Structure formats: C-alpha cells, structure tokens
mmJSON file of the N, C-alpha and C atoms, coordinates in Angstrom:
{"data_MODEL":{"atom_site":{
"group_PDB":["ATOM","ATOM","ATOM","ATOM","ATOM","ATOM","ATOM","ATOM","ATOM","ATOM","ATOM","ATOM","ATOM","ATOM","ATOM","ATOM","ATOM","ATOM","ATOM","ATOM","ATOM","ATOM","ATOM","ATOM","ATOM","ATOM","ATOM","ATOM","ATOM","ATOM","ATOM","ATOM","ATOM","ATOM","ATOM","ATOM","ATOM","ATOM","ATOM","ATOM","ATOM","ATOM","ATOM","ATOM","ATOM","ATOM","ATOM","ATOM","ATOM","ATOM","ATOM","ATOM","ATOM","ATOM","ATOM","ATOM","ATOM","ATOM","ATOM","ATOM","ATOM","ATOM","ATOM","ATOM","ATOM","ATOM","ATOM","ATOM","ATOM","ATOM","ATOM","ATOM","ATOM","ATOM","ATOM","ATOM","ATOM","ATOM","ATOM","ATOM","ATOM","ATOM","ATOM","ATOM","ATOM","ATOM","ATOM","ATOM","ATOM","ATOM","ATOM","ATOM","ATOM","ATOM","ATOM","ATOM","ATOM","ATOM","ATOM","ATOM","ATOM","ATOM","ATOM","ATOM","ATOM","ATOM","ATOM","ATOM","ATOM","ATOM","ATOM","ATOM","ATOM","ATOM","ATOM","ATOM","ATOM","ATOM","ATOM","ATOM","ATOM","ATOM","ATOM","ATOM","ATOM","ATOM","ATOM","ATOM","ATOM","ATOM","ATOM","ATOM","ATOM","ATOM","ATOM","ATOM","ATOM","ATOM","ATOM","ATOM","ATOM","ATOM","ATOM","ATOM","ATOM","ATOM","ATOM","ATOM","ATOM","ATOM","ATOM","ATOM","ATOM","ATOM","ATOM","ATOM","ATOM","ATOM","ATOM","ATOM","ATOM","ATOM","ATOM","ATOM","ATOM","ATOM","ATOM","ATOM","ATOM","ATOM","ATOM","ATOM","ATOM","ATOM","ATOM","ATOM","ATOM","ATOM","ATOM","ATOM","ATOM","ATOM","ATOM","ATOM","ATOM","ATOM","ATOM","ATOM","ATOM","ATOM","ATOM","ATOM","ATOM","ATOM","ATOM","ATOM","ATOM","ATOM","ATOM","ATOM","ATOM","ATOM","ATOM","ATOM","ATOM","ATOM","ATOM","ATOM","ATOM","ATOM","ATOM","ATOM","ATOM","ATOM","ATOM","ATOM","ATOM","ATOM","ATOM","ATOM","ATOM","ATOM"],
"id":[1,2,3,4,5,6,7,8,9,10,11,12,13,14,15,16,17,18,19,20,21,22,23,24,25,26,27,28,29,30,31,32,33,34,35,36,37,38,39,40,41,42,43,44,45,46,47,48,49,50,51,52,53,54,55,56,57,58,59,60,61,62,63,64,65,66,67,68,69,70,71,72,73,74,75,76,77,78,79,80,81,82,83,84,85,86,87,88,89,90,91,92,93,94,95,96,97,98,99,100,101,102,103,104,105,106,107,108,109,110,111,112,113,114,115,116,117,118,119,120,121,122,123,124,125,126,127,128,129,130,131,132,133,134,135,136,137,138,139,140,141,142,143,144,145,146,147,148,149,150,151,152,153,154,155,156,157,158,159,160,161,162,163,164,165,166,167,168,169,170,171,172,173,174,175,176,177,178,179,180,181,182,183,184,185,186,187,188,189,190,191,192,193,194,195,196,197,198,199,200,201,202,203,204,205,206,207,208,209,210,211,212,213,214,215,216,217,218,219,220,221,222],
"type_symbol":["N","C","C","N","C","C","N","C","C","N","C","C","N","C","C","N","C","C","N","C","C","N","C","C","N","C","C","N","C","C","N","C","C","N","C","C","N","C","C","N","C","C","N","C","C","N","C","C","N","C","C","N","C","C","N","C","C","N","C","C","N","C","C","N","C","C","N","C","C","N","C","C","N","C","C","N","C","C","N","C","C","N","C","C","N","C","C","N","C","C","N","C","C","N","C","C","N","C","C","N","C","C","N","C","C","N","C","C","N","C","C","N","C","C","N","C","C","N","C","C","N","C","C","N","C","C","N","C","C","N","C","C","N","C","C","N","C","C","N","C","C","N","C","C","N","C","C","N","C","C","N","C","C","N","C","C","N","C","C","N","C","C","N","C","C","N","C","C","N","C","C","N","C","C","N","C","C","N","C","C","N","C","C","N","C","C","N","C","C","N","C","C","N","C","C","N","C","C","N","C","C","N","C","C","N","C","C","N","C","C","N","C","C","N","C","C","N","C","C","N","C","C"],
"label_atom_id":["N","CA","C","N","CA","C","N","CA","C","N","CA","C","N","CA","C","N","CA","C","N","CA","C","N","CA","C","N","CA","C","N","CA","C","N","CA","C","N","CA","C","N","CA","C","N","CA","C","N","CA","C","N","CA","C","N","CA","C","N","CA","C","N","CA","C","N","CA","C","N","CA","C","N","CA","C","N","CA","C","N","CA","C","N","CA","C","N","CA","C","N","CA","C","N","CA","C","N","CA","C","N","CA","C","N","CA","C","N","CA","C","N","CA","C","N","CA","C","N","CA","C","N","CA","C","N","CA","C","N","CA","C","N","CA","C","N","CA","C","N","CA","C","N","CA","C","N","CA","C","N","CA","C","N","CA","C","N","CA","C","N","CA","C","N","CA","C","N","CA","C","N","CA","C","N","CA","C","N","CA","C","N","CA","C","N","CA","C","N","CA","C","N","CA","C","N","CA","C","N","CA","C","N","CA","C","N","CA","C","N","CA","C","N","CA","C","N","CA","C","N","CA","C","N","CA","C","N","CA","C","N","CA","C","N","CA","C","N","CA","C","N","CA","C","N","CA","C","N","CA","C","N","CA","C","N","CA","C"],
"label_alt_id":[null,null,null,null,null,null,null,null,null,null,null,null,null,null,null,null,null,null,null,null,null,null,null,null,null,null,null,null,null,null,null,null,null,null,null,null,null,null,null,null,null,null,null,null,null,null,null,null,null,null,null,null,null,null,null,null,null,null,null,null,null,null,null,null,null,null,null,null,null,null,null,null,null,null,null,null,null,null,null,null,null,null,null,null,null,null,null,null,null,null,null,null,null,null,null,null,null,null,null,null,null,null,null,null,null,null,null,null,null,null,null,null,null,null,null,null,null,null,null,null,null,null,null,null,null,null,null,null,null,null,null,null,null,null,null,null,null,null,null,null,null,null,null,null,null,null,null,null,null,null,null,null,null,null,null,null,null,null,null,null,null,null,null,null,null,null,null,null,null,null,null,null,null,null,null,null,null,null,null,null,null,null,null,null,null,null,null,null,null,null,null,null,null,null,null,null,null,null,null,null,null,null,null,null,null,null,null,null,null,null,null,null,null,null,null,null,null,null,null,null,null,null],
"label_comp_id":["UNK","UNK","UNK","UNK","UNK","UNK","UNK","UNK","UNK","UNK","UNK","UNK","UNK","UNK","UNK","UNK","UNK","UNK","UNK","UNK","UNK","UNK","UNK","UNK","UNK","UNK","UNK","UNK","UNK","UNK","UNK","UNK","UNK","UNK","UNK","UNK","UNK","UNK","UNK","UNK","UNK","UNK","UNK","UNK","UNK","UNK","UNK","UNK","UNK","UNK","UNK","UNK","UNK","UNK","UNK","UNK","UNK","UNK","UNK","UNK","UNK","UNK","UNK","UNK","UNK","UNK","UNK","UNK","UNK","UNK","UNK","UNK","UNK","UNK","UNK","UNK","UNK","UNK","UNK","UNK","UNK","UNK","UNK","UNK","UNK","UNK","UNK","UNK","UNK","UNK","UNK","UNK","UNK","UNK","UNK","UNK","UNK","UNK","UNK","UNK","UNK","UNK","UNK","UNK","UNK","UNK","UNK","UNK","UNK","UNK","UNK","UNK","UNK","UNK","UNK","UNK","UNK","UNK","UNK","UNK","UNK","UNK","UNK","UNK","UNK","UNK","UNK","UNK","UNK","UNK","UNK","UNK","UNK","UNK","UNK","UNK","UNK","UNK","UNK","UNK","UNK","UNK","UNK","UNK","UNK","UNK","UNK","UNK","UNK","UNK","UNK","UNK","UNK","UNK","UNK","UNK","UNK","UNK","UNK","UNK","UNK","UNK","UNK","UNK","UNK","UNK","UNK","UNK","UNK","UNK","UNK","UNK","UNK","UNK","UNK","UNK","UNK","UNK","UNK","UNK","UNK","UNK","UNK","UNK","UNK","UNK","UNK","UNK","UNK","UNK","UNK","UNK","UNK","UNK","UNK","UNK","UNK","UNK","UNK","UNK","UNK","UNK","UNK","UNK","UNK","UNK","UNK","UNK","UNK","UNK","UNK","UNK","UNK","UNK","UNK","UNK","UNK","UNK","UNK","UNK","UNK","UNK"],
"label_asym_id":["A","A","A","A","A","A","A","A","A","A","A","A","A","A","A","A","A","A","A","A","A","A","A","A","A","A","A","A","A","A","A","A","A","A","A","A","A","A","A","A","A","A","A","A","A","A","A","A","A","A","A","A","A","A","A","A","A","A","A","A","A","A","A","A","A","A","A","A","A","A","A","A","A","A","A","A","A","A","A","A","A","A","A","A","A","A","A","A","A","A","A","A","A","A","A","A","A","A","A","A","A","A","A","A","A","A","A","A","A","A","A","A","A","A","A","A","A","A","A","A","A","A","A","A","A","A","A","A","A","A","A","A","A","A","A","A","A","A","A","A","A","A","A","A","A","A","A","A","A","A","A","A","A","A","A","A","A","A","A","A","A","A","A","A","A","A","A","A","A","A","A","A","A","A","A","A","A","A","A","A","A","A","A","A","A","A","A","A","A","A","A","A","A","A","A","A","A","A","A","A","A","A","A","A","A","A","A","A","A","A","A","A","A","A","A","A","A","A","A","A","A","A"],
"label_entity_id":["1","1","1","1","1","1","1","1","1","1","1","1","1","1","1","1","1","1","1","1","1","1","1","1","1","1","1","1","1","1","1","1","1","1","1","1","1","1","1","1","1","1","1","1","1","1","1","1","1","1","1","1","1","1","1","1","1","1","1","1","1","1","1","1","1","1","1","1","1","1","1","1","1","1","1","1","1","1","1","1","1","1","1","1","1","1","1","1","1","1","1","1","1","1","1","1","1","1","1","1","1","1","1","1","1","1","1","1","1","1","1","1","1","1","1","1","1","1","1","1","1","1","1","1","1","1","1","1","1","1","1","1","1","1","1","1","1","1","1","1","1","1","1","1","1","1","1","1","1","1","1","1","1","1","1","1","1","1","1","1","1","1","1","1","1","1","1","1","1","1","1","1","1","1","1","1","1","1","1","1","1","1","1","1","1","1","1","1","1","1","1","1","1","1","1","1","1","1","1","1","1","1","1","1","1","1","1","1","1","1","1","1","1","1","1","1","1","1","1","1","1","1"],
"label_seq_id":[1,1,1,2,2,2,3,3,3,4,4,4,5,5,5,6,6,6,7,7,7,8,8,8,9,9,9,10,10,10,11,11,11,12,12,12,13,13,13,14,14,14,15,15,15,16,16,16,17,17,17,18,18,18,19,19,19,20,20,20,21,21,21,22,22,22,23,23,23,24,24,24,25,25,25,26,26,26,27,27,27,28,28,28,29,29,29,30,30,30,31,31,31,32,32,32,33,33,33,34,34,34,35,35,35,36,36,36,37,37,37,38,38,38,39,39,39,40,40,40,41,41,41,42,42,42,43,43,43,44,44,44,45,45,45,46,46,46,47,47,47,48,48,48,49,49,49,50,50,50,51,51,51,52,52,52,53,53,53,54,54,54,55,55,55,56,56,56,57,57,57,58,58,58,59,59,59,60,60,60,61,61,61,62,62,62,63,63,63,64,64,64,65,65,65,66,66,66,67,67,67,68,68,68,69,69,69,70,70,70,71,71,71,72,72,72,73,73,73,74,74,74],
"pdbx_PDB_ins_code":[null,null,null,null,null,null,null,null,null,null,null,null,null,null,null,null,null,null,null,null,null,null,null,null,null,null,null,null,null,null,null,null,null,null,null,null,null,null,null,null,null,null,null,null,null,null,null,null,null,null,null,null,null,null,null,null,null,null,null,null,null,null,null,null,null,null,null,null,null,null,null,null,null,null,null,null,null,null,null,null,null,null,null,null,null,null,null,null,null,null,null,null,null,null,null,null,null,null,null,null,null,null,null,null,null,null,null,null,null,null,null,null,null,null,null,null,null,null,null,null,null,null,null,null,null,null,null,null,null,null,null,null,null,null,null,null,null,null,null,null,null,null,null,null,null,null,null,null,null,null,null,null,null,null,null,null,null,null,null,null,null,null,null,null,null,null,null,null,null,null,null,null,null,null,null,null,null,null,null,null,null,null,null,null,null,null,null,null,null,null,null,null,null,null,null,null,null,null,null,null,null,null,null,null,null,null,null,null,null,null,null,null,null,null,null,null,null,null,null,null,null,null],
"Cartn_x":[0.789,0.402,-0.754,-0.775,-1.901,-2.853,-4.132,-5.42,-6.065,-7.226,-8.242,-9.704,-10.528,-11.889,-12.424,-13.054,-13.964,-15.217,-16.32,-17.159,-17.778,-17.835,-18.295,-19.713,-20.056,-21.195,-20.981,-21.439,-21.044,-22.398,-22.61,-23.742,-23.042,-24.069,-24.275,-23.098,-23.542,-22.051,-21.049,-20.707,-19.237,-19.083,-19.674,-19.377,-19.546,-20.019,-19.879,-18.535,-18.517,-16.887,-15.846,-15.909,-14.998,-14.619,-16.134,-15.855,-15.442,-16.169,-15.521,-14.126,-13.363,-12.027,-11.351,-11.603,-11.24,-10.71,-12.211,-12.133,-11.284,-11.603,-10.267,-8.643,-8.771,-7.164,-6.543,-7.192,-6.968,-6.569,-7.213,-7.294,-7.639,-7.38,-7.848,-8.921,-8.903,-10.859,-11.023,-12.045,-12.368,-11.283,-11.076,-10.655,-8.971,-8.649,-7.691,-7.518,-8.788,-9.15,-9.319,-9.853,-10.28,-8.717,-7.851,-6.525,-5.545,-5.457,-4.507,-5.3,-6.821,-7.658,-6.748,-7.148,-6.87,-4.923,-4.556,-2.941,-1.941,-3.074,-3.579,-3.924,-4.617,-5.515,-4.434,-3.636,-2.01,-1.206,-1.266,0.129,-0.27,-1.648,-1.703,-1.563,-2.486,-2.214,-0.783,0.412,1.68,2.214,1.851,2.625,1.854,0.877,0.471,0.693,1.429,2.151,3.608,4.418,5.673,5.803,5.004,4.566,4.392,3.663,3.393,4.859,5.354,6.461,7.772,7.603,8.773,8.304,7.099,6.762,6.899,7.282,7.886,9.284,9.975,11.284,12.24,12.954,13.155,14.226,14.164,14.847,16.355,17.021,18.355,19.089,18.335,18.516,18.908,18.373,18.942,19.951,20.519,21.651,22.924,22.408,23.255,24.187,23.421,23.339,23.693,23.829,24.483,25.256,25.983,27.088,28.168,28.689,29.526,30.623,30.24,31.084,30.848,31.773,30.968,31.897,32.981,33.146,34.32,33.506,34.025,34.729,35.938,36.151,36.327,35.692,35.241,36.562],
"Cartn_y":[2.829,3.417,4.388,5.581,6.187,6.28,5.605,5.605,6.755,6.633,7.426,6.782,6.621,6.303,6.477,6.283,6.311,5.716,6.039,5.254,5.281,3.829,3.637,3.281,2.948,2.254,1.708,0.344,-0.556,-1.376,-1.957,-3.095,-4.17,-5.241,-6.181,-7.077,-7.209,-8.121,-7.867,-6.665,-6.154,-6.655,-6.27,-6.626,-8.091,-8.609,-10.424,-10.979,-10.104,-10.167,-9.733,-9.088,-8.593,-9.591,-10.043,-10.672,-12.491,-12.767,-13.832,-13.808,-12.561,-12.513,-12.594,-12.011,-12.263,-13.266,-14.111,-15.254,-16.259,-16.183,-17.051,-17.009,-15.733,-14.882,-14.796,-14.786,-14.638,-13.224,-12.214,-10.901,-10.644,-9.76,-9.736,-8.863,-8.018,-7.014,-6.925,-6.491,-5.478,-4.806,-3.494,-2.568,-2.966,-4.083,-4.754,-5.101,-5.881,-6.234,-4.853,-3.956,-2.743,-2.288,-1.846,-1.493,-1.536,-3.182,-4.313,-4.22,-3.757,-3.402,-1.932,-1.405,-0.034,0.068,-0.308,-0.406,-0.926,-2.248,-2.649,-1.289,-0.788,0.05,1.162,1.694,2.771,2.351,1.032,0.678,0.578,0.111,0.065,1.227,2.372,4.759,4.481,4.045,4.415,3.671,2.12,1.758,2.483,2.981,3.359,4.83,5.25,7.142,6.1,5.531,4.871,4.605,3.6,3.965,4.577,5.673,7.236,8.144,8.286,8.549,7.958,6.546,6.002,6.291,6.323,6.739,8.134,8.866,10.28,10.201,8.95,9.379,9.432,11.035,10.747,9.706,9.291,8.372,8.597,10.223,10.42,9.836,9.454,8.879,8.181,6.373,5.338,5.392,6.753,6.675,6.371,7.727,7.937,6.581,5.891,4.799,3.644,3.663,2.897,3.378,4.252,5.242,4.087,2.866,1.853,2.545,3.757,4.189,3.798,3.044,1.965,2.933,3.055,3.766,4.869,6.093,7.35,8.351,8.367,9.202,10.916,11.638,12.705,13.933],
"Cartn_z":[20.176,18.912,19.174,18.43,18.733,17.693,18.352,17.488,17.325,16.511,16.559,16.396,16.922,16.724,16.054,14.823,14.05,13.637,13.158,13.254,12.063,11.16,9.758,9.514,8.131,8.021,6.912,7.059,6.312,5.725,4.49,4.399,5.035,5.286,6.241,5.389,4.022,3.678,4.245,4.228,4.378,5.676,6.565,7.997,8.337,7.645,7.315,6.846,5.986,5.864,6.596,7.09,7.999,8.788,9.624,10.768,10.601,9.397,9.138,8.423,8.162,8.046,9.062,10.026,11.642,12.404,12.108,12.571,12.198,10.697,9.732,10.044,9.871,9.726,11.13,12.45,13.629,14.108,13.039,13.731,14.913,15.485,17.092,17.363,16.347,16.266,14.425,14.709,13.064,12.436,13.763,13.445,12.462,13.301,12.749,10.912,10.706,9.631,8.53,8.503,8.287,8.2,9.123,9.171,8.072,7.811,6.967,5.647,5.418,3.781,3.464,4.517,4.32,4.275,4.663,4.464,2.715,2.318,1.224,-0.131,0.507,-0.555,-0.806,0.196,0.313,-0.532,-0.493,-1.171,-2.609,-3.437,-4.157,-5.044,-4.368,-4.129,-5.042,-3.786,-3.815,-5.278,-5.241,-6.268,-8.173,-7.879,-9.016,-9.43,-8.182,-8.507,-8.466,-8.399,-8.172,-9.848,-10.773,-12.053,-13.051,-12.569,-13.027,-13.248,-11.951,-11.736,-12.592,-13.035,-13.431,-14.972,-15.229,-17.013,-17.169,-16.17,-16.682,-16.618,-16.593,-16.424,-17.854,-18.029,-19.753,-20.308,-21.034,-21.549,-21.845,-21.812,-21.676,-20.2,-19.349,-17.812,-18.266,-19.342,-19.675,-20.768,-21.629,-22.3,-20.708,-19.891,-18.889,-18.216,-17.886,-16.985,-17.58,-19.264,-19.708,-20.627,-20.387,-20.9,-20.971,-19.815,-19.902,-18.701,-18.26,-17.127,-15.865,-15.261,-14.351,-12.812,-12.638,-11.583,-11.97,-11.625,-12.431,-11.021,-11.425,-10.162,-11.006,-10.275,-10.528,-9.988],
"occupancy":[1.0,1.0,1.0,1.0,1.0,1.0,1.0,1.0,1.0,1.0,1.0,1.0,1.0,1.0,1.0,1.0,1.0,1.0,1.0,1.0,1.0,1.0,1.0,1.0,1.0,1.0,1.0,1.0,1.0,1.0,1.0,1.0,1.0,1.0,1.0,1.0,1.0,1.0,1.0,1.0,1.0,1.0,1.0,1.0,1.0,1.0,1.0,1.0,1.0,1.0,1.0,1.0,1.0,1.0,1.0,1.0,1.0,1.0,1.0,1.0,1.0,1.0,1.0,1.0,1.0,1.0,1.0,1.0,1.0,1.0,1.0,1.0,1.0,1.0,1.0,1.0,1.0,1.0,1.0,1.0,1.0,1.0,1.0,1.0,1.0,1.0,1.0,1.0,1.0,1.0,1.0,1.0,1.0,1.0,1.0,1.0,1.0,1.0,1.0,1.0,1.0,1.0,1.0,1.0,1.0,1.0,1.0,1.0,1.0,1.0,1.0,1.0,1.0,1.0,1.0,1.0,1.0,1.0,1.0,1.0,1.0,1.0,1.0,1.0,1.0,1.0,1.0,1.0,1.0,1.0,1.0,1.0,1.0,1.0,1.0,1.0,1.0,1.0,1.0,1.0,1.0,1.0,1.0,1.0,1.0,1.0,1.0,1.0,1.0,1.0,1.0,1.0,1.0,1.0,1.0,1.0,1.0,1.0,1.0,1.0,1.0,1.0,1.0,1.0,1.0,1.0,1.0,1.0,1.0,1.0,1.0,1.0,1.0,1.0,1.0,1.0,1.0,1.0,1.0,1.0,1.0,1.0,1.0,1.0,1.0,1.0,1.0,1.0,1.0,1.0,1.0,1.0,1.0,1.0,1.0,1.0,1.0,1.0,1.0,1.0,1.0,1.0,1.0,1.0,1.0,1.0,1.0,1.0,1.0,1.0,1.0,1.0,1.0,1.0,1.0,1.0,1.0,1.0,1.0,1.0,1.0,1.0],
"B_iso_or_equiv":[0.0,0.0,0.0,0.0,0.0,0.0,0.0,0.0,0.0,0.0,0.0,0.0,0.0,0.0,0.0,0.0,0.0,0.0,0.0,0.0,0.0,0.0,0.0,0.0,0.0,0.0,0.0,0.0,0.0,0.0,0.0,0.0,0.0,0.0,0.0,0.0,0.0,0.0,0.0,0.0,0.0,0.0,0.0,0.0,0.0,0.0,0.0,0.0,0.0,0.0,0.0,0.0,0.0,0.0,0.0,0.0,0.0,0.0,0.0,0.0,0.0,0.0,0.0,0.0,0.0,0.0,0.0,0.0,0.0,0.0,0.0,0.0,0.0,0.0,0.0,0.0,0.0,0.0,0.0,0.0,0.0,0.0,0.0,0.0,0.0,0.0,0.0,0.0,0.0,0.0,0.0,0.0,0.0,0.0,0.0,0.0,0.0,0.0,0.0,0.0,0.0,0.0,0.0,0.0,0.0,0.0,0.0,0.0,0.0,0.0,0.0,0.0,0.0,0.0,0.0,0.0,0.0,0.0,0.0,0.0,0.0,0.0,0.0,0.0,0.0,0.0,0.0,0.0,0.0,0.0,0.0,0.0,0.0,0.0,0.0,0.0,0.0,0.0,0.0,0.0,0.0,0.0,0.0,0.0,0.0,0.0,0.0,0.0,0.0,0.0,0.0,0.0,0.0,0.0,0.0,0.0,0.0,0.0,0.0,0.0,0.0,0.0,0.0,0.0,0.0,0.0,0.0,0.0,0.0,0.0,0.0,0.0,0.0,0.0,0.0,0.0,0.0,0.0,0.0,0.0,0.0,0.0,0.0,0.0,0.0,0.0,0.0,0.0,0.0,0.0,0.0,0.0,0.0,0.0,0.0,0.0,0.0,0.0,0.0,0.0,0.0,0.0,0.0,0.0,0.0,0.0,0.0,0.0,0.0,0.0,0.0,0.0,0.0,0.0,0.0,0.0,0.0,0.0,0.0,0.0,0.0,0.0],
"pdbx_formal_charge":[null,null,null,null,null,null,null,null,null,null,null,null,null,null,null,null,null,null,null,null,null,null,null,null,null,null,null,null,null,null,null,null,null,null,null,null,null,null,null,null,null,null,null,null,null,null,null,null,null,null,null,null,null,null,null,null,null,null,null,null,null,null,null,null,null,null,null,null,null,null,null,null,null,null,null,null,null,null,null,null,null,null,null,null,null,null,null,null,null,null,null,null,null,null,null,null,null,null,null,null,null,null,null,null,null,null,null,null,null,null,null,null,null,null,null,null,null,null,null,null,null,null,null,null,null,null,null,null,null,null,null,null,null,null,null,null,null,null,null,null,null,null,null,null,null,null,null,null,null,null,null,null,null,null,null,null,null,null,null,null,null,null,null,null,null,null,null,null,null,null,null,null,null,null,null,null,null,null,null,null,null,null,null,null,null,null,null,null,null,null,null,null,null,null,null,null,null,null,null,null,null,null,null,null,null,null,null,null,null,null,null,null,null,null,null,null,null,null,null,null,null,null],
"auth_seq_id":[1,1,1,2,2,2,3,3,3,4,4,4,5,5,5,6,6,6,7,7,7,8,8,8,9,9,9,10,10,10,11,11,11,12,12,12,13,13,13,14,14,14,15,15,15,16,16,16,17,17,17,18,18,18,19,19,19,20,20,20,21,21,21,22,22,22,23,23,23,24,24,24,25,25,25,26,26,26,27,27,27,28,28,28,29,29,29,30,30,30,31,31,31,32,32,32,33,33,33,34,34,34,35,35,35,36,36,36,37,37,37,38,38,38,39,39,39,40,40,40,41,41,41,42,42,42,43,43,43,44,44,44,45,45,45,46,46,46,47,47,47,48,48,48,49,49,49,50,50,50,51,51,51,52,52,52,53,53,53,54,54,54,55,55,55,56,56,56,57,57,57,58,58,58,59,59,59,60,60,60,61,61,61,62,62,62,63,63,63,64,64,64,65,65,65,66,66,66,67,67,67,68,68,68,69,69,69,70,70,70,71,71,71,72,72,72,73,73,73,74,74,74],
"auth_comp_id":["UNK","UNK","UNK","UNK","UNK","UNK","UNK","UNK","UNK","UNK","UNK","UNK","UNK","UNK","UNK","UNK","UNK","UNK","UNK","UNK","UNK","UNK","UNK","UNK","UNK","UNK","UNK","UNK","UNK","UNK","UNK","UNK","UNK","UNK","UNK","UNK","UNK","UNK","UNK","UNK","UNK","UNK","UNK","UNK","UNK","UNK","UNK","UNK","UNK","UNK","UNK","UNK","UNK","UNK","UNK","UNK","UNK","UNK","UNK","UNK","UNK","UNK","UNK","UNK","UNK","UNK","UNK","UNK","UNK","UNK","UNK","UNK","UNK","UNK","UNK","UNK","UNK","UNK","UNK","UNK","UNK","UNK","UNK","UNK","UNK","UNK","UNK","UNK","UNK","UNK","UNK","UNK","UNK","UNK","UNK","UNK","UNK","UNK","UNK","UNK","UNK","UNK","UNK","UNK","UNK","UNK","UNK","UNK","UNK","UNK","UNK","UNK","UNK","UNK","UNK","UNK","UNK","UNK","UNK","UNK","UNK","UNK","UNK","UNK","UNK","UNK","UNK","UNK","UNK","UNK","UNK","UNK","UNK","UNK","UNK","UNK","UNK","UNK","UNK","UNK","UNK","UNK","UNK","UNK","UNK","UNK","UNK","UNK","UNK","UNK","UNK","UNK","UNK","UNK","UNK","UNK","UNK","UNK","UNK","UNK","UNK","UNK","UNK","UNK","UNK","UNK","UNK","UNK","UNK","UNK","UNK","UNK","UNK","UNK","UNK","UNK","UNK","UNK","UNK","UNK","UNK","UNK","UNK","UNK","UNK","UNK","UNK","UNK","UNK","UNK","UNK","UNK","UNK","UNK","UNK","UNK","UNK","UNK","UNK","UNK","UNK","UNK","UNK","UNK","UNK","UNK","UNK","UNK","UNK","UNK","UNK","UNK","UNK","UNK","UNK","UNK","UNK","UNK","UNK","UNK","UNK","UNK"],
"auth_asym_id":["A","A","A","A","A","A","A","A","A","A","A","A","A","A","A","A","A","A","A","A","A","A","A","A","A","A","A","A","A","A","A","A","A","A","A","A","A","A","A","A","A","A","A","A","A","A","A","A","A","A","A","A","A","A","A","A","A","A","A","A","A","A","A","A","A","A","A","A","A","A","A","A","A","A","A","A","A","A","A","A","A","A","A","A","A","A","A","A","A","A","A","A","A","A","A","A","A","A","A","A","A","A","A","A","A","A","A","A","A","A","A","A","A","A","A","A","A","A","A","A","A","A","A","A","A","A","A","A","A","A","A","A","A","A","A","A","A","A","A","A","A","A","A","A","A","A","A","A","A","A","A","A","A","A","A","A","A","A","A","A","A","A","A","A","A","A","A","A","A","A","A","A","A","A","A","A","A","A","A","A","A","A","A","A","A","A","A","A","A","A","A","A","A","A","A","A","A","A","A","A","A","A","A","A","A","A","A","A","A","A","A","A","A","A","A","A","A","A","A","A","A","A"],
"auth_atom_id":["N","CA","C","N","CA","C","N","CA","C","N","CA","C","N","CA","C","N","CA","C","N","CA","C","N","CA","C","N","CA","C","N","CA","C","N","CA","C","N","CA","C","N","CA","C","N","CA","C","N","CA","C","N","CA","C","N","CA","C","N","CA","C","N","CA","C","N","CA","C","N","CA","C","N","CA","C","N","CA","C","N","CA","C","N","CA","C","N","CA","C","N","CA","C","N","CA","C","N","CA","C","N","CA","C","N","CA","C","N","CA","C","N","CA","C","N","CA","C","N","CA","C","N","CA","C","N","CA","C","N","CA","C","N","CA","C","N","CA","C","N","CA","C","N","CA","C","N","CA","C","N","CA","C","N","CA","C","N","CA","C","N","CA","C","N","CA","C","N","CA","C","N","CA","C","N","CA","C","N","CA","C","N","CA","C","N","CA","C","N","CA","C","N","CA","C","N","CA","C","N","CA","C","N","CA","C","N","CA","C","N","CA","C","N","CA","C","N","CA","C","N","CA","C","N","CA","C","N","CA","C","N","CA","C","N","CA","C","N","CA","C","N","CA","C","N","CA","C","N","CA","C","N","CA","C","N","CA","C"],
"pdbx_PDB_model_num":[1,1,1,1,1,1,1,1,1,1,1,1,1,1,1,1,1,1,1,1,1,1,1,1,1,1,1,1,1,1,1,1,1,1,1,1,1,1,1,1,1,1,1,1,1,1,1,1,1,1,1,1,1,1,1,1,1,1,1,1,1,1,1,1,1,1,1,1,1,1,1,1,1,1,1,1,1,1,1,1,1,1,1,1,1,1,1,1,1,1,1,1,1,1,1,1,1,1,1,1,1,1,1,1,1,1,1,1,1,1,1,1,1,1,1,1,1,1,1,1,1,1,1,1,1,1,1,1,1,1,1,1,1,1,1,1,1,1,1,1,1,1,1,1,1,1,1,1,1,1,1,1,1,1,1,1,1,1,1,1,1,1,1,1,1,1,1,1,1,1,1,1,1,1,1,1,1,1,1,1,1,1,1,1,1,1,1,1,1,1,1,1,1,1,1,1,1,1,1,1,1,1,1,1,1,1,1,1,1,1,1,1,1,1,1,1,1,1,1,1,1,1]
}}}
C-alpha cells in the first residue's frame, strides 16, 4: 500500500485515546487507529451526500417503478 507521512498535533487526550484504543482494539500503530477514525468520518461525508442525493430524487421516478410493469420487452 502506498503511504504518506504526515505529521499531526493532537491534545494529550486525544493521543490517550488513541493509544489506549490500540491497545484495546489490537491495532498495530496509531497511524492505524487514526486510519479506521478517518475511514469512519468518509463514510459518514458519503452516506450524508448518498441522502442528499436520494432527497433530490423526483417523485415521477416512484410513479415509474411502480407503473406494475414488471418485465417489459422493449
């Protein structure tokens, strides 16, 4: 996989947390821990434009789809 290095700053909680997430969870570094927040935090991005996205969808879509035409050969 290719990384990149970065370097944060964190309050002391945070990094208390981290590392006792680590330890708990059996992460194998930080960066790990940090990774799986941050992977977390994407999906939540995604599912809340996934949402967005589905409340723009117009409502002639659901006449469509339940028109009762179930396999239409064209």
């Amino acid at each position: 996989m290719n990384v990149e290095k970065i370097s944060i700053s964190l309050p002391p909680s945070l990094v208390e947390f981290i590392e006792n997430y680590k330890l708990n969870k059996g992460c194998k570094s930080r960066s790990q821990v940090v990774e799986e927040a941050l992977e977390l935090l994407r999906n939540r991005e995604l599912e809340a434009a996934y949402r967005a996205a589905s409340a723009e969808v117009s409502g002639d879509w659901d006449i469509a789809v339940a028109d009762g035409l179930i396999d239409e050969t064209w």
